[in-house]
Structures are given as structure tokens and as C-alpha cells.
Amino acid sequence: MSCSRRAGTHNKARTEAGTDEEYRNWAWLDARLTDTGEAQAAALGPELLLEANRVEVVLVSPLSRAIHTGLLAFPAGDASPPFEAVEDLRERLGSHPCDKRRSKAKLRADFPGVNLDGLLTEEDTLWREERESQHDLAARAARFLGALMQRPERRIGVCTHNDFLVALMRKSGLRVPRKDRSSLFRNAERRAYLLQAEAAAGSDPADGKAARSGDGGDGDAGGSGSHDASREE
């Protein structure tokens, strides 16, 4: 599994304003990539071009900045793997309009090559005024991990968001980045992991473990989890 985080206009606005209150500004509804974010995502292209023929599918958060990151990072044309939007890959839900998705019709108009069939409702019915709890975020990460282990593909790209990535790492048995900003996921950073699922009857597929197999980053989020494996993603 190759993971990448995106860079949005809401992050730039928050930095310029100097307050987290900027995240509650409705001007950043489903925030898009900044010019810098676009350049960072495109810069992943040469690295991902080498593995584009091996990645069988790219799963993306349905938030525009994550979809755009994936489309810029992976090569267009015949070499491009298929893209699927997955609701569970969204950033932590609620409170921040930048984390509220647009309608399927609007996403389809902007990203016609992305499969949106996994979005079960036309409008965003998951976003609430209150912030999603860490418990619910962890449950969502576990649900995604379980679904991932049931997919037929062996090599999967994922474009998502920092809070979700941290929750996913916890569920995968990896070390979580320290609070120090230098060890968090950087914008448009790629990290690759080998996920191994136990095939024993009655086992929980969301209990899969992961070992870091390579990345383009600083190594602080790496780690390993021992697990009897019969399958790789």
C-alpha cells in the first residue's frame, strides 16, 4: 500500500491567519489544492511512474484535494491505474467545512475519470457540526483496513489525509508519528507499507499488521508488526 497526504488551501489560510478558527470558514468548503500543493503532487510523478504499472488501483478520499493529488501524482493515459473514491478515507469528519465533501454530481463534473460508485449518497450525509470523536475515527480506519484486506488487488495506492493516516497506522500496528511536526506526514509525501492479513477462520481482517517497505520520507512513522501472513496488499 502506497500512501500519500495532500496539501489544501485551508492549510495555507490557517497559517496566514494564525488561528485554527480559519478551519471553520465556509470559504474553504471541500478545500482545493494550493498551487504549491499541485506542484508537490506532480513532483511525485517520476517516482510513481516506476510503479504505475504495478499499482492495480488507487483509492482516494472523495474530498477534492485528495482526488486531485492522486490524479496529479499518478501518470495519465494508458499507464494510469483506475481510481475509486472511498468515503471511509475522508479526513476527520465534522466542524471544519474544508472536510465536507461536495455532491457526487459536482465531483463527477470535475473528476470524470474517478469511480464514485462507492459514495452511497448524492450529498454528504456524514459531516456534522460536531467533530468526529477519535473513537469513531479509529473505527472508520479499522473498517477501511478490513475492506482493504478483502480486495483482490495486491498493490494499492491510497490518497488520504493526515488524521486518517495516523488512525490507520494505529490499526495496522505501526508506530504513530510524534507530536513534533517534523515527524508527521508531509504534504504529498509517499510512504509504502506491506500489509499482511491472517487467513485463520474467525480472525478479524481489520487486525492485519503492516511493515514499512519503503518511503519518500523521514522514517519516523515507520515500524513493523509481526503477523502470520498468507496474503499481501
CSV table of C-alpha atoms in Angstrom, one decimal:
chain,number,residue,atom,x,y,z
A,1,MET,CA,0.0,0.0,0.0
A,2,SER,CA,1.4,3.4,-1.0
A,3,CYS,CA,0.0,6.3,1.0
A,4,SER,CA,0.1,10.0,0.2
A,5,ARG,CA,-1.2,13.1,2.0
A,6,ARG,CA,-2.4,16.2,0.2
A,7,ALA,CA,-2.0,20.0,0.7
A,8,GLY,CA,-5.0,22.3,0.7
A,9,THR,CA,-6.0,25.9,0.6
A,10,HIS,CA,-7.4,25.7,4.1
A,11,ASN,CA,-4.0,24.9,5.5
A,12,LYS,CA,-2.5,27.9,3.8
A,13,ALA,CA,-5.3,30.1,5.1
A,14,ARG,CA,-4.9,28.8,8.6
A,15,THR,CA,-1.1,29.5,8.5
A,16,GLU,CA,-1.7,33.1,7.3
A,17,ALA,CA,-4.5,33.7,9.9
A,18,GLY,CA,-2.5,32.2,12.7
A,19,THR,CA,-5.6,30.5,14.2
A,20,ASP,CA,-7.4,27.2,13.9
A,21,GLU,CA,-10.7,29.1,13.7
A,22,GLU,CA,-9.9,29.6,10.0
A,23,TYR,CA,-10.7,25.9,9.5
A,24,ARG,CA,-14.4,26.8,10.3
A,25,ASN,CA,-14.5,29.3,7.5
A,26,TRP,CA,-17.1,28.2,4.9
A,27,ALA,CA,-15.0,29.7,2.2
A,28,TRP,CA,-12.9,26.5,2.4
A,29,LEU,CA,-15.8,24.1,1.8
A,30,ASP,CA,-14.2,20.9,0.3
A,31,ALA,CA,-10.9,22.8,0.1
A,32,ARG,CA,-8.8,22.5,-3.1
A,33,LEU,CA,-5.1,22.2,-3.5
A,34,THR,CA,-2.9,25.2,-3.4
A,35,ASP,CA,-0.5,26.0,-6.2
A,36,THR,CA,2.3,24.6,-4.0
A,37,GLY,CA,0.2,21.5,-3.3
A,38,GLU,CA,-0.3,20.9,-7.0
A,39,ALA,CA,3.4,21.2,-7.6
A,40,GLN,CA,4.2,18.8,-4.7
A,41,ALA,CA,1.7,16.2,-6.0
A,42,ALA,CA,3.0,16.5,-9.6
A,43,ALA,CA,6.6,16.1,-8.3
A,44,LEU,CA,5.6,12.6,-7.1
A,45,GLY,CA,5.0,11.6,-10.8
A,46,PRO,CA,8.6,10.5,-11.7
A,47,GLU,CA,8.7,8.3,-8.6
A,48,LEU,CA,5.3,6.8,-9.1
A,49,LEU,CA,5.8,6.3,-12.8
A,50,LEU,CA,8.2,3.5,-12.0
A,51,GLU,CA,5.5,1.6,-10.1
A,52,ALA,CA,2.4,2.8,-12.0
A,53,ASN,CA,2.2,-0.5,-13.9
A,54,ARG,CA,2.3,-2.4,-10.6
A,55,VAL,CA,-0.3,-0.4,-8.7
A,56,GLU,CA,-3.6,-2.0,-9.6
A,57,VAL,CA,-6.0,0.6,-8.2
A,58,VAL,CA,-5.8,4.0,-6.5
A,59,LEU,CA,-8.2,4.5,-3.6
A,60,VAL,CA,-8.9,8.2,-2.9
A,61,SER,CA,-10.8,10.2,-0.3
A,62,PRO,CA,-13.8,11.9,-2.0
A,63,LEU,CA,-12.5,15.3,-0.9
A,64,SER,CA,-11.3,17.2,-3.9
A,65,ARG,CA,-7.8,17.9,-2.7
A,66,ALA,CA,-7.1,14.2,-2.2
A,67,ILE,CA,-8.6,13.2,-5.6
A,68,HIS,CA,-6.6,16.0,-7.3
A,69,THR,CA,-3.4,14.8,-5.5
A,70,GLY,CA,-3.8,11.3,-6.9
A,71,LEU,CA,-4.6,12.4,-10.4
A,72,LEU,CA,-1.5,14.7,-10.5
A,73,ALA,CA,0.8,12.1,-8.9
A,74,PHE,CA,-0.1,9.1,-11.0
A,75,PRO,CA,0.6,9.2,-14.7
A,76,ALA,CA,-2.3,9.9,-17.1
A,77,GLY,CA,-3.2,7.9,-20.1
A,78,ASP,CA,-2.9,4.1,-20.6
A,79,ALA,CA,-0.4,3.8,-17.8
A,80,SER,CA,-2.8,5.2,-15.2
A,81,PRO,CA,-4.4,2.7,-12.8
A,82,PRO,CA,-8.2,3.1,-12.1
A,83,PHE,CA,-9.3,5.5,-9.4
A,84,GLU,CA,-12.0,4.8,-6.8
A,85,ALA,CA,-13.4,7.2,-4.2
A,86,VAL,CA,-13.9,5.7,-0.8
A,87,GLU,CA,-15.9,7.5,1.8
A,88,ASP,CA,-14.0,6.0,4.7
A,89,LEU,CA,-10.8,7.6,3.6
A,90,ARG,CA,-12.0,11.1,4.4
A,91,GLU,CA,-10.3,13.4,6.9
A,92,ARG,CA,-11.7,13.5,10.4
A,93,LEU,CA,-15.4,14.5,10.0
A,94,GLY,CA,-17.3,17.5,11.2
A,95,SER,CA,-16.9,21.0,12.4
A,96,HIS,CA,-14.5,22.1,9.6
A,97,PRO,CA,-16.2,22.9,6.2
A,98,CYS,CA,-12.9,22.1,4.5
A,99,ASP,CA,-13.6,18.4,5.4
A,100,LYS,CA,-17.2,18.4,4.0
A,101,ARG,CA,-17.4,16.8,0.5
A,102,ARG,CA,-19.3,18.2,-2.4
A,103,SER,CA,-22.1,16.4,-4.2
A,104,LYS,CA,-21.4,13.4,-6.5
A,105,ALA,CA,-22.6,15.5,-9.4
A,106,LYS,CA,-20.1,18.2,-8.8
A,107,LEU,CA,-17.2,15.7,-8.2
A,108,ARG,CA,-18.1,13.8,-11.3
A,109,ALA,CA,-18.0,17.1,-13.3
A,110,ASP,CA,-14.5,17.9,-12.0
A,111,PHE,CA,-13.1,14.4,-12.0
A,112,PRO,CA,-14.9,12.4,-14.7
A,113,GLY,CA,-12.3,9.5,-14.6
A,114,VAL,CA,-12.9,8.7,-10.9
A,115,ASN,CA,-15.3,5.9,-10.0
A,116,LEU,CA,-17.7,7.4,-7.4
A,117,ASP,CA,-20.0,4.3,-7.1
A,118,GLY,CA,-18.7,3.8,-3.6
A,119,LEU,CA,-20.3,7.0,-2.4
A,120,LEU,CA,-23.8,5.8,-1.4
A,121,THR,CA,-25.4,9.2,-1.2
A,122,GLU,CA,-25.5,12.1,-3.6
A,123,GLU,CA,-24.9,14.7,-0.9
A,124,ASP,CA,-22.6,14.5,2.1
A,125,THR,CA,-24.7,13.0,4.9
A,126,LEU,CA,-21.7,12.1,7.2
A,127,TRP,CA,-20.5,15.6,8.0
A,128,ARG,CA,-21.9,17.1,11.3
A,129,GLU,CA,-21.4,20.4,13.2
A,130,GLU,CA,-19.6,18.5,15.9
A,131,ARG,CA,-16.1,17.0,15.4
A,132,GLU,CA,-15.9,13.2,14.9
A,133,SER,CA,-14.6,11.5,18.0
A,134,GLN,CA,-11.2,9.8,18.0
A,135,HIS,CA,-13.0,6.5,18.8
A,136,ASP,CA,-15.2,6.9,15.7
A,137,LEU,CA,-12.3,7.8,13.6
A,138,ALA,CA,-10.4,4.7,14.7
A,139,ALA,CA,-13.5,2.6,14.0
A,140,ARG,CA,-13.6,4.0,10.5
A,141,ALA,CA,-9.9,3.3,9.9
A,142,ALA,CA,-10.5,-0.3,11.1
A,143,ARG,CA,-13.4,-0.7,8.7
A,144,PHE,CA,-11.3,0.6,5.8
A,145,LEU,CA,-8.4,-1.8,6.7
A,146,GLY,CA,-10.8,-4.7,6.9
A,147,ALA,CA,-12.3,-3.8,3.4
A,148,LEU,CA,-8.8,-3.4,2.1
A,149,MET,CA,-7.8,-6.9,3.1
A,150,GLN,CA,-10.8,-8.3,1.2
A,151,ARG,CA,-9.9,-6.6,-2.1
A,152,PRO,CA,-8.5,-8.8,-4.9
A,153,GLU,CA,-5.7,-6.4,-5.8
A,154,ARG,CA,-2.2,-6.9,-4.2
A,155,ARG,CA,-0.7,-3.4,-4.9
A,156,ILE,CA,-2.9,-0.4,-3.9
A,157,GLY,CA,-2.3,3.3,-3.9
A,158,VAL,CA,-4.1,5.4,-1.2
A,159,CYS,CA,-4.6,9.2,-1.2
A,160,THR,CA,-6.0,10.5,2.1
A,161,HIS,CA,-5.4,12.8,5.0
A,162,ASN,CA,-3.1,13.1,8.0
A,163,ASP,CA,-5.6,12.4,10.8
A,164,PHE,CA,-6.9,9.4,9.0
A,165,LEU,CA,-3.4,8.1,8.2
A,166,VAL,CA,-2.4,8.3,11.9
A,167,ALA,CA,-5.6,6.3,12.8
A,168,LEU,CA,-4.9,3.8,10.1
A,169,MET,CA,-1.3,3.3,11.3
A,170,ARG,CA,-2.5,2.6,14.8
A,171,LYS,CA,-4.9,0.0,13.5
A,172,SER,CA,-2.1,-1.5,11.3
A,173,GLY,CA,0.3,-1.9,14.2
A,174,LEU,CA,2.7,0.8,13.1
A,175,ARG,CA,4.3,3.4,15.3
A,176,VAL,CA,2.4,6.7,15.2
A,177,PRO,CA,4.3,9.9,14.4
A,178,ARG,CA,5.3,12.0,17.4
A,179,LYS,CA,3.6,15.3,18.1
A,180,ASP,CA,6.7,17.0,16.7
A,181,ARG,CA,5.6,18.5,13.4
A,182,SER,CA,8.8,17.3,11.7
A,183,SER,CA,7.7,13.7,12.1
A,184,LEU,CA,4.1,14.0,10.8
A,185,PHE,CA,3.2,13.1,7.2
A,186,ARG,CA,4.4,15.9,4.9
A,187,ASN,CA,2.2,17.2,2.1
A,188,ALA,CA,2.3,14.9,-0.9
A,189,GLU,CA,4.7,12.6,0.9
A,190,ARG,CA,4.6,9.0,-0.2
A,191,ARG,CA,5.1,6.1,2.2
A,192,ALA,CA,4.9,2.5,1.2
A,193,TYR,CA,3.8,-0.3,3.5
A,194,LEU,CA,3.4,-4.1,3.2
A,195,LEU,CA,0.2,-5.2,4.8
A,196,GLN,CA,-0.2,-8.9,5.8
A,197,ALA,CA,-3.5,-10.4,6.7
A,198,GLU,CA,-4.1,-13.6,8.7
A,199,ALA,CA,-6.3,-16.1,6.9
A,200,ALA,CA,-7.3,-18.1,10.0
A,201,ALA,CA,-11.0,-18.7,10.3
A,202,GLY,CA,-12.8,-16.3,12.6
A,203,SER,CA,-9.9,-13.8,12.5
A,204,ASP,CA,-10.8,-10.1,12.2
A,205,PRO,CA,-9.4,-8.8,8.8
A,206,ALA,CA,-9.1,-5.4,10.4
A,207,ASP,CA,-6.4,-6.8,12.7
A,208,GLY,CA,-3.9,-7.0,9.9
A,209,LYS,CA,-0.4,-5.8,10.6
A,210,ALA,CA,1.9,-3.8,8.5
A,211,ALA,CA,5.6,-3.4,7.9
A,212,ARG,CA,7.1,-0.4,6.3
A,213,SER,CA,8.7,-1.5,3.0
A,214,GLY,CA,9.9,1.9,1.7
A,215,ASP,CA,9.0,5.6,1.6
A,216,GLY,CA,10.0,9.0,0.5
A,217,GLY,CA,10.0,10.4,4.0
A,218,ASP,CA,11.9,10.7,7.2
A,219,GLY,CA,11.1,7.3,8.7
A,220,ASP,CA,9.5,8.4,12.0
A,221,ALA,CA,6.2,6.9,11.1
A,222,GLY,CA,7.7,3.5,10.3
A,223,GLY,CA,7.6,0.4,12.2
A,224,SER,CA,6.7,-3.3,11.9
A,225,GLY,CA,4.1,-5.7,13.2
A,226,SER,CA,4.7,-9.4,13.2
A,227,HIS,CA,1.8,-11.4,11.8
A,228,ASP,CA,1.4,-14.8,10.1
A,229,ALA,CA,0.7,-13.9,6.5
A,230,SER,CA,-1.0,-15.6,3.6
A,231,ARG,CA,-1.7,-12.5,1.5
A,232,GLU,CA,-0.2,-9.2,0.8
A,233,GLU,CA,-1.7,-5.9,-0.3
